[in-house]
PDB file of C-alpha atoms in Angstrom:
ATOM      1  CA  MET A   1     -43.025  25.757 -14.187  1.00 89.00           C
ATOM      2  CA  LYS A   2     -43.567  28.804 -11.990  1.00 94.00           C
ATOM      3  CA  VAL A   3     -41.068  31.285 -10.605  1.00 96.00           C
ATOM      4  CA  GLU A   4     -41.865  30.293  -7.017  1.00 96.00           C
ATOM      5  CA  GLN A   5     -40.952  26.678  -7.771  1.00 96.00           C
ATOM      6  CA  ILE A   6     -37.563  27.769  -9.114  1.00 96.00           C
ATOM      7  CA  LEU A   7     -37.009  29.904  -6.021  1.00 96.00           C
ATOM      8  CA  ASN A   8     -37.924  27.008  -3.741  1.00 96.00           C
ATOM      9  CA  CYS A   9     -35.160  24.919  -5.315  1.00 96.00           C
ATOM     10  CA  SER A  10     -32.517  27.569  -4.680  1.00 97.00           C
ATOM     11  CA  PHE A  11     -29.899  26.024  -2.380  1.00 97.00           C
ATOM     12  CA  ASP A  12     -30.051  28.745   0.259  1.00 96.00           C
ATOM     13  CA  LYS A  13     -33.836  28.371   0.480  1.00 96.00           C
ATOM     14  CA  TRP A  14     -33.842  24.676   1.448  1.00 97.00           C
ATOM     15  CA  TYR A  15     -30.443  24.182   3.102  1.00 97.00           C
ATOM     16  CA  ASP A  16     -31.605  24.978   6.632  1.00 96.00           C
ATOM     17  CA  LEU A  17     -34.402  22.419   6.317  1.00 95.00           C
ATOM     18  CA  PHE A  18     -32.039  19.574   5.480  1.00 96.00           C
ATOM     19  CA  GLU A  19     -28.705  20.745   6.891  1.00 96.00           C
ATOM     20  CA  ASN A  20     -28.376  17.694   9.148  1.00 95.00           C
ATOM     21  CA  ILE A  21     -28.664  15.238   6.241  1.00 95.00           C
ATOM     22  CA  THR A  22     -26.606  16.965   3.584  1.00 95.00           C
ATOM     23  CA  ILE A  23     -22.983  17.994   3.022  1.00 95.00           C
ATOM     24  CA  LYS A  24     -21.540  20.816   5.125  1.00 96.00           C
ATOM     25  CA  SER A  25     -21.802  24.049   3.131  1.00 97.00           C
ATOM     26  CA  GLU A  26     -20.984  27.738   3.315  1.00 98.00           C
ATOM     27  CA  ILE A  27     -23.276  30.267   1.582  1.00 98.00           C
ATOM     28  CA  VAL A  28     -21.759  33.513   0.265  1.00 98.00           C
ATOM     29  CA  PRO A  29     -23.883  36.317  -1.268  1.00 98.00           C
ATOM     30  CA  ILE A  30     -22.439  37.480  -4.587  1.00 97.00           C
ATOM     31  CA  PRO A  31     -22.122  41.281  -4.895  1.00 97.00           C
ATOM     32  CA  GLN A  32     -23.269  43.050  -8.058  1.00 96.00           C
ATOM     33  CA  ASN A  33     -19.776  43.805  -9.364  1.00 95.00           C
ATOM     34  CA  VAL A  34     -18.868  40.107  -9.218  1.00 96.00           C
ATOM     35  CA  LEU A  35     -22.133  39.179 -10.953  1.00 96.00           C
ATOM     36  CA  ASP A  36     -21.337  41.650 -13.722  1.00 94.00           C
ATOM     37  CA  TYR A  37     -17.889  40.090 -14.096  1.00 94.00           C
ATOM     38  CA  LEU A  38     -19.283  36.549 -14.241  1.00 95.00           C
ATOM     39  CA  ARG A  39     -21.932  37.560 -16.774  1.00 93.00           C
ATOM     40  CA  SER A  40     -19.490  39.309 -19.093  1.00 88.00           C
ATOM     41  CA  GLY A  41     -18.750  37.292 -22.192  1.00 76.00           C
ATOM     42  CA  SER A  42     -15.238  38.616 -22.686  1.00 69.00           C
ATOM     43  CA  THR A  43     -11.992  36.636 -22.591  1.00 76.00           C
ATOM     44  CA  ILE A  44     -11.355  35.290 -19.114  1.00 82.00           C
ATOM     45  CA  ILE A  45      -9.215  37.746 -17.161  1.00 85.00           C
ATOM     46  CA  LEU A  46      -8.791  36.621 -13.590  1.00 87.00           C
ATOM     47  CA  PRO A  47      -9.196  39.174 -10.779  1.00 87.00           C
ATOM     48  CA  LYS A  48      -6.125  40.906  -9.406  1.00 83.00           C
ATOM     49  CA  SER A  49      -6.237  38.749  -6.271  1.00 83.00           C
ATOM     50  CA  CYS A  50      -5.716  35.662  -8.429  1.00 85.00           C
ATOM     51  CA  GLN A  51      -2.776  37.281 -10.202  1.00 78.00           C
ATOM     52  CA  ASN A  52      -1.172  38.022  -6.840  1.00 74.00           C
ATOM     53  CA  GLU A  53      -1.874  34.467  -5.751  1.00 70.00           C
ATOM     54  CA  MET A  54       0.140  33.156  -8.683  1.00 69.00           C
ATOM     55  CA  ASP A  55       3.067  35.570  -8.290  1.00 64.00           C
ATOM     56  CA  GLU A  56       5.144  33.246  -6.123  1.00 59.00           C
ATOM     57  CA  GLU A  57       4.781  30.360  -8.562  1.00 57.00           C
ATOM     58  CA  CYS A  58       5.789  32.607 -11.477  1.00 59.00           C
ATOM     59  CA  LYS A  59       8.846  33.858  -9.611  1.00 56.00           C
ATOM     60  CA  PHE A  60       9.844  30.300  -8.782  1.00 53.00           C
ATOM     61  CA  ARG A  61       9.627  29.256 -12.437  1.00 56.00           C
ATOM     62  CA  LYS A  62      11.709  32.236 -13.581  1.00 60.00           C
ATOM     63  CA  ASP A  63      14.377  31.407 -11.010  1.00 61.00           C
ATOM     64  CA  GLU A  64      14.390  27.827 -12.216  1.00 61.00           C
ATOM     65  CA  ARG A  65      14.930  28.950 -15.797  1.00 63.00           C
ATOM     66  CA  ARG A  66      17.823  31.177 -14.781  1.00 62.00           C
ATOM     67  CA  ARG A  67      19.460  28.295 -12.927  1.00 63.00           C
ATOM     68  CA  ASN A  68      18.978  25.879 -15.813  1.00 64.00           C
ATOM     69  CA  TYR A  69      20.064  28.157 -18.677  1.00 62.00           C
ATOM     70  CA  ASP A  70      23.415  29.946 -18.719  1.00 55.00           C
ATOM     71  CA  ASP A  71      22.463  32.858 -20.920  1.00 52.00           C
ATOM     72  CA  SER A  72      23.949  36.281 -20.388  1.00 49.00           C
ATOM     73  CA  ASP A  73      21.134  37.797 -22.383  1.00 50.00           C
ATOM     74  CA  ASP A  74      18.021  36.699 -20.517  1.00 50.00           C
ATOM     75  CA  SER A  75      15.742  39.341 -21.962  1.00 49.00           C
ATOM     76  CA  TRP A  76      13.576  36.537 -23.363  1.00 41.00           C
ATOM     77  CA  ASP A  77      12.084  35.975 -19.927  1.00 48.00           C
ATOM     78  CA  GLU A  78      12.439  39.465 -18.518  1.00 45.00           C
ATOM     79  CA  LYS A  79       9.626  41.100 -20.412  1.00 47.00           C
ATOM     80  CA  ASP A  80       8.281  44.264 -18.948  1.00 45.00           C
ATOM     81  CA  GLU A  81       5.126  43.723 -16.973  1.00 48.00           C
ATOM     82  CA  GLU A  82       2.090  44.920 -18.853  1.00 53.00           C
ATOM     83  CA  GLU A  83      -0.301  47.127 -17.013  1.00 53.00           C
ATOM     84  CA  LYS A  84      -3.632  45.366 -17.230  1.00 66.00           C
ATOM     85  CA  ASN A  85      -6.982  46.414 -15.932  1.00 78.00           C
ATOM     86  CA  TYR A  86      -7.556  43.449 -13.634  1.00 84.00           C
ATOM     87  CA  PRO A  87     -10.923  43.408 -11.849  1.00 88.00           C
ATOM     88  CA  GLU A  88     -10.709  43.700  -8.063  1.00 90.00           C
ATOM     89  CA  PHE A  89     -13.120  42.148  -5.557  1.00 94.00           C
ATOM     90  CA  ASN A  90     -11.124  42.517  -2.361  1.00 93.00           C
ATOM     91  CA  GLU A  91     -13.909  42.108   0.215  1.00 95.00           C
ATOM     92  CA  PHE A  92     -15.554  39.213  -1.625  1.00 97.00           C
ATOM     93  CA  ASP A  93     -12.200  37.482  -2.143  1.00 95.00           C
ATOM     94  CA  GLU A  94     -11.351  37.766   1.538  1.00 96.00           C
ATOM     95  CA  ILE A  95     -14.636  36.043   2.407  1.00 97.00           C
ATOM     96  CA  LEU A  96     -13.840  33.271  -0.080  1.00 97.00           C
ATOM     97  CA  ARG A  97     -10.430  32.737   1.517  1.00 95.00           C
ATOM     98  CA  GLU A  98     -12.039  32.450   4.958  1.00 97.00           C
ATOM     99  CA  LYS A  99     -14.585  29.926   3.680  1.00 97.00           C
ATOM    100  CA  LEU A 100     -11.874  27.886   1.977  1.00 97.00           C
ATOM    101  CA  LYS A 101     -10.023  27.639   5.293  1.00 97.00           C
ATOM    102  CA  ILE A 102     -13.202  26.465   7.027  1.00 97.00           C
ATOM    103  CA  LEU A 103     -13.535  23.761   4.358  1.00 97.00           C
ATOM    104  CA  SER A 104      -9.877  22.671   4.654  1.00 95.00           C
ATOM    105  CA  ASN A 105      -8.978  24.385   1.364  1.00 95.00           C
ATOM    106  CA  LYS A 106     -10.883  21.824  -0.682  1.00 96.00           C
ATOM    107  CA  ALA A 107     -14.355  22.947  -1.697  1.00 97.00           C
ATOM    108  CA  PHE A 108     -16.958  21.974  -4.269  1.00 97.00           C
ATOM    109  CA  ILE A 109     -18.680  25.081  -5.611  1.00 97.00           C
ATOM    110  CA  LYS A 110     -22.028  25.866  -7.190  1.00 97.00           C
ATOM    111  CA  LEU A 111     -24.491  28.711  -7.517  1.00 97.00           C
ATOM    112  CA  ASN A 112     -28.081  28.633  -6.279  1.00 97.00           C
ATOM    113  CA  TRP A 113     -28.940  25.684  -8.521  1.00 97.00           C
ATOM    114  CA  SER A 114     -26.089  24.420 -10.674  1.00 96.00           C
ATOM    115  CA  SER A 115     -22.440  23.453 -10.306  1.00 96.00           C
ATOM    116  CA  PRO A 116     -19.794  24.094 -12.985  1.00 97.00           C
ATOM    117  CA  LYS A 117     -19.327  20.368 -13.604  1.00 95.00           C
ATOM    118  CA  ASP A 118     -19.317  20.966 -17.367  1.00 96.00           C
ATOM    119  CA  ALA A 119     -16.042  22.890 -16.883  1.00 95.00           C
ATOM    120  CA  PHE A 120     -14.204  19.875 -15.431  1.00 95.00           C
ATOM    121  CA  TRP A 121     -11.956  19.799 -18.497  1.00 95.00           C
ATOM    122  CA  VAL A 122     -10.455  23.204 -17.677  1.00 93.00           C
ATOM    123  CA  LEU A 123      -8.733  22.157 -14.437  1.00 94.00           C
ATOM    124  CA  ASN A 124      -9.241  18.383 -14.692  1.00 95.00           C
ATOM    125  CA  LYS A 125     -10.945  18.567 -11.302  1.00 95.00           C
ATOM    126  CA  LEU A 126     -14.059  20.039  -9.678  1.00 94.00           C
ATOM    127  CA  TRP A 127     -12.702  20.847  -6.224  1.00 95.00           C
ATOM    128  CA  CYS A 128     -11.245  24.267  -5.493  1.00 96.00           C
ATOM    129  CA  SER A 129      -8.261  25.091  -3.296  1.00 95.00           C
ATOM    130  CA  SER A 130      -7.655  28.685  -4.440  1.00 94.00           C
ATOM    131  CA  LEU A 131      -9.396  31.795  -5.694  1.00 94.00           C
ATOM    132  CA  SER A 132      -8.098  31.057  -9.181  1.00 93.00           C
ATOM    133  CA  ASP A 133      -9.813  27.654  -9.181  1.00 95.00           C
ATOM    134  CA  ILE A 134     -13.105  29.237  -8.173  1.00 97.00           C
ATOM    135  CA  TYR A 135     -13.093  31.994 -10.780  1.00 96.00           C
ATOM    136  CA  ILE A 136     -11.855  29.759 -13.604  1.00 95.00           C
ATOM    137  CA  LEU A 137     -14.607  27.175 -13.049  1.00 96.00           C
ATOM    138  CA  LEU A 138     -17.337  29.787 -12.721  1.00 96.00           C
ATOM    139  CA  LYS A 139     -16.247  31.706 -15.825  1.00 95.00           C
ATOM    140  CA  SER A 140     -15.810  28.551 -17.939  1.00 95.00           C
ATOM    141  CA  SER A 141     -19.169  26.901 -17.234  1.00 95.00           C
ATOM    142  CA  ASP A 142     -22.251  27.048 -19.450  1.00 95.00           C
ATOM    143  CA  PHE A 143     -24.304  25.743 -16.519  1.00 96.00           C
ATOM    144  CA  ILE A 144     -23.273  28.742 -14.416  1.00 96.00           C
ATOM    145  CA  CYS A 145     -23.985  31.062 -17.337  1.00 95.00           C
ATOM    146  CA  HIS A 146     -27.515  29.608 -17.558  1.00 95.00           C
ATOM    147  CA  ASP A 147     -28.109  30.119 -13.828  1.00 96.00           C
ATOM    148  CA  LEU A 148     -27.028  33.749 -14.078  1.00 96.00           C
ATOM    149  CA  ASN A 149     -28.871  34.667 -17.263  1.00 94.00           C
ATOM    150  CA  GLU A 150     -31.715  32.231 -17.944  1.00 94.00           C
ATOM    151  CA  ALA A 151     -32.765  30.628 -14.674  1.00 95.00           C
ATOM    152  CA  PHE A 152     -36.341  31.900 -15.019  1.00 95.00           C
ATOM    153  CA  SER A 153     -36.599  31.950 -18.832  1.00 94.00           C
ATOM    154  CA  GLU A 154     -39.048  29.009 -19.045  1.00 94.00           C
ATOM    155  CA  CYS A 155     -41.359  30.140 -16.243  1.00 95.00           C
ATOM    156  CA  GLU A 156     -44.932  30.737 -17.359  1.00 94.00           C
ATOM    157  CA  ASP A 157     -45.382  33.617 -14.923  1.00 94.00           C
ATOM    158  CA  LYS A 158     -42.028  35.367 -15.452  1.00 91.00           C
ATOM    159  CA  GLU A 159     -43.633  38.612 -16.639  1.00 93.00           C
ATOM    160  CA  GLU A 160     -45.889  39.072 -13.632  1.00 93.00           C
ATOM    161  CA  MET A 161     -43.045  38.018 -11.315  1.00 94.00           C
ATOM    162  CA  LYS A 162     -40.445  40.262 -12.948  1.00 92.00           C
ATOM    163  CA  GLU A 163     -39.942  42.407  -9.840  1.00 93.00           C
ATOM    164  CA  LYS A 164     -39.216  39.357  -7.713  1.00 93.00           C
ATOM    165  CA  ILE A 165     -36.835  37.961 -10.338  1.00 94.00           C
ATOM    166  CA  ASN A 166     -34.958  41.261 -10.592  1.00 93.00           C
ATOM    167  CA  SER A 167     -34.481  41.428  -6.823  1.00 94.00           C
ATOM    168  CA  PHE A 168     -33.289  37.821  -6.529  1.00 95.00           C
ATOM    169  CA  GLU A 169     -29.973  37.450  -4.681  1.00 96.00           C
ATOM    170  CA  TYR A 170     -27.445  35.075  -6.194  1.00 97.00           C
ATOM    171  CA  LYS A 171     -25.249  33.035  -3.861  1.00 98.00           C
ATOM    172  CA  LEU A 172     -22.013  31.130  -4.187  1.00 98.00           C
ATOM    173  CA  ILE A 173     -22.282  27.798  -2.412  1.00 98.00           C
ATOM    174  CA  MET A 174     -19.046  26.294  -1.127  1.00 98.00           C
ATOM    175  CA  ARG A 175     -19.430  22.688  -0.022  1.00 97.00           C
ATOM    176  CA  GLU A 176     -17.068  20.383   1.814  1.00 96.00           C
ATOM    177  CA  TRP A 177     -15.355  18.163  -0.762  1.00 96.00           C
ATOM    178  CA  ILE A 178     -16.360  14.520  -0.482  1.00 93.00           C
ATOM    179  CA  ASN A 179     -15.358  11.759  -2.879  1.00 91.00           C
ATOM    180  CA  ILE A 180     -18.715  10.345  -3.898  1.00 90.00           C
ATOM    181  CA  ASN A 181     -18.945   6.925  -5.514  1.00 91.00           C
ATOM    182  CA  PRO A 182     -20.763   7.713  -8.810  1.00 92.00           C
ATOM    183  CA  SER A 183     -22.445   4.309  -8.817  1.00 93.00           C
ATOM    184  CA  MET A 184     -24.186   5.171  -5.535  1.00 94.00           C
ATOM    185  CA  GLU A 185     -25.560   8.592  -6.492  1.00 95.00           C
ATOM    186  CA  PHE A 186     -29.240   8.751  -7.458  1.00 97.00           C
ATOM    187  CA  ARG A 187     -31.820  11.270  -8.595  1.00 97.00           C
ATOM    188  CA  CYS A 188     -35.254  10.746  -7.073  1.00 97.00           C
ATOM    189  CA  PHE A 189     -38.557  12.072  -8.363  1.00 98.00           C
ATOM    190  CA  VAL A 190     -41.498  13.000  -6.146  1.00 97.00           C
ATOM    191  CA  ASN A 191     -45.049  13.702  -7.295  1.00 97.00           C
ATOM    192  CA  LYS A 192     -47.603  14.937  -4.758  1.00 96.00           C
ATOM    193  CA  ASN A 193     -45.340  13.749  -1.930  1.00 96.00           C
ATOM    194  CA  VAL A 194     -45.088  10.234  -3.378  1.00 97.00           C
ATOM    195  CA  LEU A 195     -41.714   8.866  -4.481  1.00 97.00           C
ATOM    196  CA  ILE A 196     -42.428   7.712  -8.032  1.00 97.00           C
ATOM    197  CA  GLY A 197     -39.001   7.196  -9.595  1.00 96.00           C
ATOM    198  CA  ILE A 198     -35.313   6.638  -8.876  1.00 96.00           C
ATOM    199  CA  SER A 199     -32.572   6.942 -11.488  1.00 96.00           C
ATOM    200  CA  GLN A 200     -28.808   6.572 -11.340  1.00 95.00           C
ATOM    201  CA  ARG A 201     -27.138   9.994 -11.737  1.00 93.00           C
ATOM    202  CA  ASP A 202     -24.292   8.722 -13.899  1.00 92.00           C
ATOM    203  CA  CYS A 203     -26.414   7.606 -16.836  1.00 90.00           C
ATOM    204  CA  ARG A 204     -23.406   7.153 -19.122  1.00 91.00           C
ATOM    205  CA  SER A 205     -22.087   4.116 -17.237  1.00 93.00           C
ATOM    206  CA  PHE A 206     -23.228   0.601 -16.408  1.00 94.00           C
ATOM    207  CA  TYR A 207     -22.814  -0.586 -12.823  1.00 92.00           C
ATOM    208  CA  GLN A 208     -23.443  -4.252 -12.082  1.00 93.00           C
ATOM    209  CA  ILE A 209     -23.851  -3.366  -8.414  1.00 90.00           C
ATOM    210  CA  LEU A 210     -27.114  -1.569  -9.230  1.00 92.00           C
ATOM    211  CA  LEU A 211     -28.609  -4.813 -10.485  1.00 92.00           C
ATOM    212  CA  ASP A 212     -27.154  -6.979  -7.726  1.00 91.00           C
ATOM    213  CA  GLY A 213     -28.206  -4.615  -4.942  1.00 91.00           C
ATOM    214  CA  ARG A 214     -31.433  -3.308  -6.460  1.00 92.00           C
ATOM    215  CA  GLU A 215     -33.775  -4.344  -3.655  1.00 93.00           C
ATOM    216  CA  GLU A 216     -31.610  -2.966  -0.866  1.00 93.00           C
ATOM    217  CA  ILE A 217     -31.012   0.276  -2.754  1.00 94.00           C
ATOM    218  CA  LEU A 218     -34.731   0.820  -3.345  1.00 95.00           C
ATOM    219  CA  SER A 219     -35.571  -0.001   0.261  1.00 95.00           C
ATOM    220  CA  ARG A 220     -32.964   2.338   1.739  1.00 95.00           C
ATOM    221  CA  ILE A 221     -33.900   5.273  -0.484  1.00 96.00           C
ATOM    222  CA  GLU A 222     -37.626   4.821   0.153  1.00 97.00           C
ATOM    223  CA  GLN A 223     -37.051   4.667   3.912  1.00 97.00           C
ATOM    224  CA  PHE A 224     -34.805   7.743   3.789  1.00 97.00           C
ATOM    225  CA  PHE A 225     -37.443   9.671   1.849  1.00 97.00           C
ATOM    226  CA  LEU A 226     -40.241   8.766   4.253  1.00 97.00           C
ATOM    227  CA  GLU A 227     -38.232   9.570   7.379  1.00 96.00           C
ATOM    228  CA  LYS A 228     -36.242  12.623   6.324  1.00 96.00           C
ATOM    229  CA  ILE A 229     -37.823  14.388   3.351  1.00 96.00           C
ATOM    230  CA  ARG A 230     -41.492  13.658   2.789  1.00 96.00           C
ATOM    231  CA  GLY A 231     -43.731  16.603   3.689  1.00 95.00           C
ATOM    232  CA  LYS A 232     -40.795  18.869   4.589  1.00 96.00           C
ATOM    233  CA  PHE A 233     -40.076  20.520   1.246  1.00 97.00           C
ATOM    234  CA  PHE A 234     -41.970  23.607   0.075  1.00 96.00           C
ATOM    235  CA  ASP A 235     -43.603  21.881  -2.915  1.00 96.00           C
ATOM    236  CA  GLU A 236     -45.404  18.561  -3.254  1.00 96.00           C
ATOM    237  CA  SER A 237     -43.639  17.687  -6.505  1.00 96.00           C
ATOM    238  CA  PHE A 238     -39.860  17.955  -6.881  1.00 96.00           C
ATOM    239  CA  ALA A 239     -36.625  16.031  -7.465  1.00 96.00           C
ATOM    240  CA  PHE A 240     -33.788  15.422  -5.030  1.00 96.00           C
ATOM    241  CA  ASP A 241     -30.378  13.748  -5.172  1.00 96.00           C
ATOM    242  CA  VAL A 242     -29.158  11.182  -2.694  1.00 96.00           C
ATOM    243  CA  CYS A 243     -25.934   9.249  -2.208  1.00 94.00           C
ATOM    244  CA  LEU A 244     -25.756   5.887  -0.482  1.00 92.00           C
ATOM    245  CA  GLY A 245     -22.907   4.504   1.540  1.00 82.00           C
ATOM    246  CA  LYS A 246     -21.873   0.861   1.494  1.00 69.00           C
ATOM    247  CA  VAL A 247     -24.453  -1.521   0.056  1.00 65.00           C
ATOM    248  CA  ASN A 248     -24.684  -4.970   1.668  1.00 66.00           C
ATOM    249  CA  PHE A 249     -26.120  -7.858  -0.347  1.00 59.00           C
TER     250      PHE A 249
END
């Protein structure tokens, strides 16, 4: 694997080529101070903007407690606010809010290559409707950590390409949320511009529909590859993901 091949697979590099056949997305450059925050291995402390975002909910809960408990001494929930050194990314956060509005406040996020799908357990969801959702998923994901720290670690030419690696610009990708049927999502493998393999993405499950509709599925993916993808990507050998709609058989 070479550095240039990794760069070619970066979302922002190929999105314009296939924008008309993929999910609507917004691309946001990540400033250095946010990268430093995401790379830090400390306990997760959400940015100040997220704390402000949760203020109203906290106030509501305190009011509820006061209404539900008749206690003249309510010092148990009136603790003095601690002064904490919350990170602040005001300009970046404002851009994220604007992009969330564009995507109807329901976005799937990823970096240049990977999504934080391994952090599903934290929020019990992968779509984001707030700044807090975004930062929590990014900070909790090992996949995101790998993208930020080891994306080029296995490249055979990483030493000679060090300058290009060091100047690489990381992006946050915010995609329109779509409920994808996991049985109809596939990973396809291309070698020298020939489609040589198709695998279901959800390899942990058995779907009878994949056996019953095998011929139609193969035919549709092969036709899609020939018409929309073949010869248009930067490399001759690569993998791509595809999702099919309704299968008729």
